[in-house]
Amino acid sequence: MDISVQLAPQNKHGLLLPNPVIAASGTFGYGTEYAEVIDIQRLGGIVSKGITLNPRRGNPQPRLIETPAGLLNSIGLENIGVEALIREKVPVWATWQVPVIVNIVGETVEEYVQLAGILDGVEGISGIEVNISCPNVEAGAMEFGTDPEMAAQVTSAVKKETGLPVIVKLSPNVTDISEIARAVATAGADCLCITNTFRGMAIDVAQRKPALGNISGGLSGPAIKPLALYMVYTVAHEVEIPIIGSGGGSSASDALEFIMAGASAVQVGTATFTDPQAMLRIIGGVKEYLGREGFKNLGGLIGIGHFDKS
Ligand SMILES: Cc1cc2nc3c(=O)[nH]c(=O)nc-3n(C[C@H](O)[C@H](O)[C@H](O)COP(=O)(O)O)c2cc1C
């Protein structure tokens, strides 16, 4: 059964994944942390923790709060910085079969460009995911993802700087995600990731203060799946480039829903926290479904759910 998927058909390197299940940024560290826990080589791909030019310590604690059907996080992009990434992590990735994609974040267009330039052509990196959607930092990131012109500007600037496949990860915290998606696709993105976390908060009533140190955070997990799914479905009607669905996926059925809505692949994040084997389970379940339902590959299923209202 062939469940491989090409996420950057227009790119000279392409981004061919052995299967459509990718570890979502920020929920799988640099991959190395999980190498002893699950057989990471069986994953479709890994997106590393959002990286900035300089190391960041992130936001004040508490930074993670469980909600009835999800998780609120306000990590604030704690990371080791791009130099340490290249020195310590990338050489390990270069020995892996599983494609690793680096999630990048800047406070200015120039910072995104510098990061893309530093990562371009480095062995062990299969693609760049441009994070214009982090809700947990004060400057940059989500600002770029909520304005079509700025989103397009970052995309084309990054594309000029690197030959690597470029995925742009959109924010759901907008009025019309299609408008941003169209702008980013026109600016040359190879692929879209839809979506990052939804901005939310929780209040500790005993202490009468916000439960998160940063007041607000990003909501992930099962609570956001129907929201993310509809965004994928909407954008899939609007752009020609591949889409990765992200938001609350925890079962093969969730992954299949994203694929039927028009996604070519899915990212799984929060589900890994409750079950480190979740992604492998999803891969097995997708394969089993395709076999049982008589599909020879994944292609036939992508966007098959583009239903009419009648
Ligand atoms: C603790 C945590 C940290 C995250 N860090 C990042 C990050 O650094 N960059 C990014 O683009 N997304 C980040 N995300 C968002 C996830 O990659 C994913 O898009 C989101 O959680 C929705 O998927 P899920 O419901 O499967 O977790 C983070 C999410 C969580 C829960």
Short mmCIF file of C-alpha atoms and ligand atoms in Angstrom, two decimals:
data_model
loop_
_atom_site.label_atom_id
_atom_site.label_comp_id
_atom_site.label_asym_id
_atom_site.label_seq_id
_atom_site.Cartn_x
_atom_site.Cartn_y
_atom_site.Cartn_z
CA MET A 1 0.00 0.00 0.00
CA ASP A 2 1.48 3.32 -1.12
CA ILE A 3 0.60 6.09 1.29
CA SER A 4 3.45 8.39 0.34
CA VAL A 5 2.61 12.00 -0.35
CA GLN A 6 4.34 14.86 -2.20
CA LEU A 7 3.90 18.15 -0.36
CA ALA A 8 5.94 20.40 -2.65
CA PRO A 9 5.31 19.31 -6.24
CA GLN A 10 6.50 22.66 -7.66
CA ASN A 11 9.77 22.69 -5.71
CA LYS A 12 12.99 21.43 -7.28
CA HIS A 13 13.78 19.28 -4.24
CA GLY A 14 10.16 18.28 -3.58
CA LEU A 15 9.00 17.17 -0.14
CA LEU A 16 8.11 13.50 -0.45
CA LEU A 17 6.88 11.93 2.75
CA PRO A 18 6.58 8.15 3.18
CA ASN A 19 3.18 8.66 4.83
CA PRO A 20 0.94 11.63 5.65
CA VAL A 21 1.42 11.81 9.44
CA ILE A 22 3.78 14.50 10.70
CA ALA A 23 4.79 15.42 14.26
CA ALA A 24 3.60 19.00 14.89
CA SER A 25 6.04 21.73 15.88
CA GLY A 26 6.52 22.29 19.59
CA THR A 27 5.02 18.97 20.60
CA PHE A 28 7.91 16.74 19.58
CA GLY A 29 10.94 18.77 20.69
CA TYR A 30 13.77 18.35 18.20
CA GLY A 31 12.72 14.76 17.54
CA THR A 32 15.74 13.47 19.43
CA GLU A 33 13.79 13.48 22.72
CA TYR A 34 11.31 10.96 21.31
CA ALA A 35 13.78 8.72 19.50
CA GLU A 36 13.89 6.33 22.47
CA VAL A 37 10.12 6.38 23.03
CA ILE A 38 8.76 5.58 19.58
CA ASP A 39 10.16 4.39 16.27
CA ILE A 40 10.44 7.88 14.79
CA GLN A 41 11.71 6.52 11.46
CA ARG A 42 8.18 5.28 10.75
CA LEU A 43 6.72 8.79 10.85
CA GLY A 44 5.85 10.72 7.72
CA GLY A 45 7.90 13.66 8.96
CA ILE A 46 8.88 15.71 11.98
CA VAL A 47 8.56 19.48 12.41
CA SER A 48 11.00 20.76 15.01
CA LYS A 49 10.25 23.30 17.75
CA GLY A 50 9.94 26.87 16.47
CA ILE A 51 13.44 28.28 16.14
CA THR A 52 14.57 31.91 16.39
CA LEU A 53 17.89 33.58 15.58
CA ASN A 54 18.82 33.77 19.27
CA PRO A 55 17.88 31.37 22.08
CA ARG A 56 14.65 32.23 23.94
CA ARG A 57 13.61 31.35 27.49
CA GLY A 58 9.89 31.57 26.79
CA ASN A 59 7.07 32.92 28.94
CA PRO A 60 6.60 32.79 32.72
CA GLN A 61 5.08 29.64 34.29
CA PRO A 62 2.47 28.21 34.34
CA ARG A 63 2.59 27.60 30.61
CA LEU A 64 0.35 24.55 30.14
CA ILE A 65 -3.24 24.15 31.34
CA GLU A 66 -5.54 21.27 30.52
CA THR A 67 -9.06 22.17 29.42
CA PRO A 68 -12.01 19.75 29.16
CA ALA A 69 -11.21 18.85 25.55
CA GLY A 70 -7.85 20.38 24.95
CA LEU A 71 -4.71 22.07 26.08
CA LEU A 72 -3.87 25.73 26.52
CA ASN A 73 -0.19 26.56 26.10
CA SER A 74 1.76 29.77 26.40
CA ILE A 75 5.28 28.42 25.98
CA GLY A 76 6.41 31.56 24.16
CA LEU A 77 8.85 29.86 21.81
CA GLU A 78 11.45 28.65 24.26
CA ASN A 79 14.20 27.32 22.01
CA ILE A 80 17.95 26.85 21.69
CA GLY A 81 18.50 29.31 18.82
CA VAL A 82 19.49 28.51 15.26
CA GLU A 83 23.26 28.20 15.84
CA ALA A 84 22.87 25.50 18.49
CA LEU A 85 20.26 23.81 16.31
CA ILE A 86 22.72 23.49 13.47
CA ARG A 87 25.56 22.43 15.75
CA GLU A 88 23.72 19.94 17.97
CA LYS A 89 20.54 18.69 16.29
CA VAL A 90 20.90 18.84 12.51
CA PRO A 91 23.88 16.41 12.34
CA VAL A 92 21.68 13.81 14.10
CA TRP A 93 18.81 14.46 11.66
CA ALA A 94 21.20 13.95 8.75
CA THR A 95 21.55 10.32 9.82
CA TRP A 96 17.76 9.79 9.89
CA GLN A 97 15.49 8.55 7.14
CA VAL A 98 12.50 10.53 8.38
CA PRO A 99 12.30 14.00 6.81
CA VAL A 100 12.77 16.85 9.30
CA ILE A 101 11.24 20.26 8.67
CA VAL A 102 12.39 23.29 10.64
CA ASN A 103 9.74 25.67 12.01
CA ILE A 104 11.10 29.25 11.92
CA VAL A 105 9.90 32.41 13.68
CA GLY A 106 11.02 36.01 13.41
CA GLU A 107 10.07 39.35 14.84
CA THR A 108 10.75 41.05 11.50
CA VAL A 109 10.76 39.96 7.85
CA GLU A 110 14.54 40.31 7.95
CA GLU A 111 14.79 37.77 10.77
CA TYR A 112 12.73 35.21 8.82
CA VAL A 113 15.00 35.84 5.82
CA GLN A 114 18.16 35.38 7.88
CA LEU A 115 16.88 32.11 9.34
CA ALA A 116 15.93 30.81 5.89
CA GLY A 117 19.36 31.75 4.57
CA ILE A 118 21.18 30.02 7.44
CA LEU A 119 19.16 26.81 6.99
CA ASP A 120 19.31 26.69 3.20
CA GLY A 121 21.28 23.77 1.85
CA VAL A 122 22.12 22.32 5.28
CA GLU A 123 22.17 18.52 5.09
CA GLY A 124 19.52 16.96 7.34
CA ILE A 125 16.84 19.58 6.69
CA SER A 126 14.08 18.69 4.23
CA GLY A 127 11.98 21.84 4.43
CA ILE A 128 11.11 25.02 6.26
CA GLU A 129 7.83 25.73 8.02
CA VAL A 130 7.28 29.47 8.35
CA ASN A 131 5.43 30.11 11.57
CA ILE A 132 3.40 33.30 11.09
CA SER A 133 0.88 32.15 13.64
CA CYS A 134 2.34 31.79 17.16
CA PRO A 135 -0.13 33.47 19.52
CA ASN A 136 2.27 33.46 22.48
CA VAL A 137 4.90 36.08 21.68
CA GLU A 138 4.67 39.84 21.81
CA ALA A 139 6.39 40.81 18.60
CA GLY A 140 6.21 39.26 15.12
CA ALA A 141 4.85 35.78 14.45
CA MET A 142 1.06 36.08 14.58
CA GLU A 143 1.13 39.70 13.40
CA PHE A 144 2.39 38.41 10.05
CA GLY A 145 -0.29 35.75 9.90
CA THR A 146 -3.23 38.08 10.39
CA ASP A 147 -2.50 40.50 7.56
CA PRO A 148 -2.57 39.19 3.95
CA GLU A 149 0.02 41.67 2.70
CA MET A 150 2.47 40.97 5.52
CA ALA A 151 1.92 37.22 5.17
CA ALA A 152 2.69 37.46 1.46
CA GLN A 153 5.74 39.63 2.11
CA VAL A 154 7.28 37.12 4.53
CA THR A 155 6.50 34.24 2.19
CA SER A 156 8.10 35.74 -0.89
CA ALA A 157 11.11 36.99 1.06
CA VAL A 158 11.73 33.52 2.52
CA LYS A 159 11.19 31.86 -0.87
CA LYS A 160 13.84 34.14 -2.44
CA GLU A 161 16.33 33.12 0.24
CA THR A 162 16.00 29.34 0.10
CA GLY A 163 15.57 26.55 -2.39
CA LEU A 164 14.10 24.32 0.31
CA PRO A 165 10.37 23.56 0.20
CA VAL A 166 8.49 26.22 2.17
CA ILE A 167 5.38 25.44 4.19
CA VAL A 168 3.55 28.46 5.63
CA LYS A 169 1.68 27.78 8.87
CA LEU A 170 -1.41 29.97 9.11
CA SER A 171 -3.18 31.42 12.11
CA PRO A 172 -6.82 30.58 12.79
CA ASN A 173 -7.15 33.85 14.71
CA VAL A 174 -8.39 35.77 11.68
CA THR A 175 -11.73 36.75 10.17
CA ASP A 176 -11.13 35.11 6.79
CA ILE A 177 -8.38 32.50 6.57
CA SER A 178 -8.98 32.07 2.82
CA GLU A 179 -7.80 35.60 2.17
CA ILE A 180 -4.49 34.93 3.93
CA ALA A 181 -4.16 31.51 2.28
CA ARG A 182 -4.64 32.98 -1.21
CA ALA A 183 -2.08 35.72 -0.52
CA VAL A 184 0.51 33.24 0.74
CA ALA A 185 -0.09 30.82 -2.15
CA THR A 186 0.24 33.63 -4.69
CA ALA A 187 3.48 34.71 -2.98
CA GLY A 188 4.96 31.31 -3.81
CA ALA A 189 4.48 29.04 -0.78
CA ASP A 190 4.92 25.38 -1.66
CA CYS A 191 2.43 24.17 0.93
CA LEU A 192 0.13 25.48 3.70
CA CYS A 193 -0.31 24.19 7.24
CA ILE A 194 -3.80 24.88 8.61
CA THR A 195 -3.78 25.72 11.46
CA ASN A 196 -1.90 26.80 14.56
CA THR A 197 -3.62 27.11 17.97
CA PHE A 198 -6.67 29.24 18.72
CA ARG A 199 -6.14 32.05 21.21
CA GLY A 200 -7.82 31.39 24.55
CA MET A 201 -7.50 31.71 28.32
CA ALA A 202 -8.45 30.13 31.63
CA ILE A 203 -8.98 31.75 35.04
CA ASP A 204 -8.06 30.16 38.35
CA VAL A 205 -11.13 31.09 40.40
CA ALA A 206 -9.54 30.11 43.73
CA GLN A 207 -6.69 32.54 43.12
CA ARG A 208 -8.85 34.96 41.14
CA LYS A 209 -6.16 35.36 38.48
CA PRO A 210 -5.34 34.01 35.00
CA ALA A 211 -4.29 30.37 35.06
CA LEU A 212 -1.48 30.99 32.57
CA GLY A 213 1.51 33.15 33.46
CA ASN A 214 1.10 34.94 30.13
CA ILE A 215 -2.67 35.49 30.68
CA SER A 216 -3.62 34.07 27.26
CA GLY A 217 -2.44 31.02 25.37
CA GLY A 218 -3.14 28.85 22.35
CA LEU A 219 -5.79 26.14 22.47
CA SER A 220 -5.02 22.78 20.85
CA GLY A 221 -6.42 19.25 21.04
CA PRO A 222 -9.81 17.68 20.25
CA ALA A 223 -11.72 20.91 21.04
CA ILE A 224 -10.35 22.62 17.92
CA LYS A 225 -10.66 19.76 15.42
CA PRO A 226 -14.01 20.73 13.87
CA LEU A 227 -12.79 24.33 13.59
CA ALA A 228 -9.50 23.40 11.92
CA LEU A 229 -11.26 20.86 9.69
CA TYR A 230 -13.65 23.48 8.35
CA MET A 231 -10.76 25.86 7.69
CA VAL A 232 -8.96 23.15 5.70
CA TYR A 233 -12.15 22.44 3.77
CA THR A 234 -12.68 26.13 3.00
CA VAL A 235 -9.10 26.83 1.93
CA ALA A 236 -8.87 23.65 -0.16
CA HIS A 237 -11.45 25.19 -2.48
CA GLU A 238 -9.33 28.31 -2.85
CA VAL A 239 -5.72 27.25 -3.48
CA GLU A 240 -3.94 24.77 -5.73
CA ILE A 241 -1.01 24.00 -3.41
CA PRO A 242 -1.04 21.07 -0.92
CA ILE A 243 -2.43 21.61 2.57
CA ILE A 244 -1.41 20.00 5.85
CA GLY A 245 -4.27 19.79 8.36
CA SER A 246 -3.39 20.52 11.99
CA GLY A 247 -5.67 20.72 15.01
CA GLY A 248 -6.92 18.06 17.36
CA GLY A 249 -6.11 15.00 15.29
CA SER A 250 -5.78 11.95 17.53
CA SER A 251 -7.16 9.01 15.54
CA ALA A 252 -7.03 7.56 12.03
CA SER A 253 -10.59 8.73 11.58
CA ASP A 254 -9.56 12.32 12.40
CA ALA A 255 -6.71 12.11 9.88
CA LEU A 256 -9.06 10.71 7.23
CA GLU A 257 -11.48 13.57 7.87
CA PHE A 258 -8.72 16.11 7.24
CA ILE A 259 -7.69 14.27 4.08
CA MET A 260 -11.27 14.08 2.79
CA ALA A 261 -11.61 17.80 3.51
CA GLY A 262 -8.68 18.44 1.18
CA ALA A 263 -5.51 18.01 3.22
CA SER A 264 -2.66 15.97 1.76
CA ALA A 265 -1.20 15.29 5.20
CA VAL A 266 -1.89 15.91 8.89
CA GLN A 267 0.17 17.15 11.78
CA VAL A 268 -0.42 15.61 15.18
CA GLY A 269 0.57 17.49 18.31
CA THR A 270 -1.37 17.32 21.57
CA ALA A 271 -2.37 13.68 21.03
CA THR A 272 1.29 12.69 21.40
CA PHE A 273 1.27 14.04 24.97
CA THR A 274 -1.41 11.56 26.02
CA ASP A 275 -0.20 8.70 23.84
CA PRO A 276 3.33 8.84 22.39
CA GLN A 277 2.32 6.04 19.99
CA ALA A 278 -0.66 8.04 18.62
CA MET A 279 0.99 8.89 15.31
CA LEU A 280 2.00 5.29 14.61
CA ARG A 281 -1.55 4.20 15.43
CA ILE A 282 -2.91 6.78 12.98
CA ILE A 283 -0.56 5.65 10.19
CA GLY A 284 -1.67 2.04 10.69
CA GLY A 285 -5.33 3.01 10.75
CA VAL A 286 -5.12 5.10 7.56
CA LYS A 287 -3.40 2.24 5.75
CA GLU A 288 -5.98 -0.21 6.97
CA TYR A 289 -8.86 2.03 5.84
CA LEU A 290 -7.40 2.47 2.35
CA GLY A 291 -6.94 -1.28 1.98
CA ARG A 292 -10.40 -2.09 3.28
CA GLU A 293 -12.09 0.51 1.09
CA GLY A 294 -10.17 -0.46 -2.05
CA PHE A 295 -7.99 2.63 -2.53
CA LYS A 296 -4.56 1.97 -4.09
CA ASN A 297 -3.05 5.19 -2.77
CA LEU A 298 -3.85 8.30 -0.78
CA GLY A 299 -4.36 10.55 -3.80
CA GLY A 300 -7.87 9.28 -4.48
CA LEU A 301 -9.01 10.28 -1.03
CA ILE A 302 -7.66 13.85 -0.88
CA GLY A 303 -10.56 16.28 -1.08
CA ILE A 304 -13.07 13.51 -1.78
CA GLY A 305 -15.34 15.18 0.77
CA HIS A 306 -15.91 18.31 -1.31
CA PHE A 307 -19.61 17.91 -0.90
CA ASP A 308 -22.31 20.09 -2.40
CA LYS A 309 -24.91 21.45 -0.05
CA SER A 310 -27.78 20.06 -2.13
C1 LIG B 1 3.06 22.91 23.82
C2 LIG B 1 2.89 23.35 22.39
C3 LIG B 1 3.92 24.03 21.75
C4 LIG B 1 3.79 24.45 20.43
N1 LIG B 1 4.81 25.09 19.79
C5 LIG B 1 4.69 25.46 18.49
C6 LIG B 1 5.79 26.05 17.79
O1 LIG B 1 6.89 26.23 18.33
N2 LIG B 1 5.60 26.41 16.49
C7 LIG B 1 4.39 26.21 15.84
O2 LIG B 1 4.26 26.54 14.66
N3 LIG B 1 3.37 25.59 16.46
C8 LIG B 1 3.49 25.23 17.76
N4 LIG B 1 2.44 24.60 18.40
C9 LIG B 1 1.19 24.32 17.64
C10 LIG B 1 1.18 22.86 17.14
O3 LIG B 1 2.24 22.62 16.25
C11 LIG B 1 -0.16 22.52 16.44
O4 LIG B 1 -0.27 23.29 15.26
C12 LIG B 1 -1.35 22.79 17.34
O5 LIG B 1 -1.09 22.36 18.65
C13 LIG B 1 -2.64 22.12 16.85
O6 LIG B 1 -2.48 20.73 16.71
P1 LIG B 1 -2.86 19.66 17.87
O7 LIG B 1 -4.26 19.96 18.31
O8 LIG B 1 -2.71 18.34 17.17
O9 LIG B 1 -1.87 19.85 18.96
C14 LIG B 1 2.56 24.18 19.73
C15 LIG B 1 1.53 23.50 20.38
C16 LIG B 1 1.67 23.07 21.70
C17 LIG B 1 0.54 22.32 22.35
#
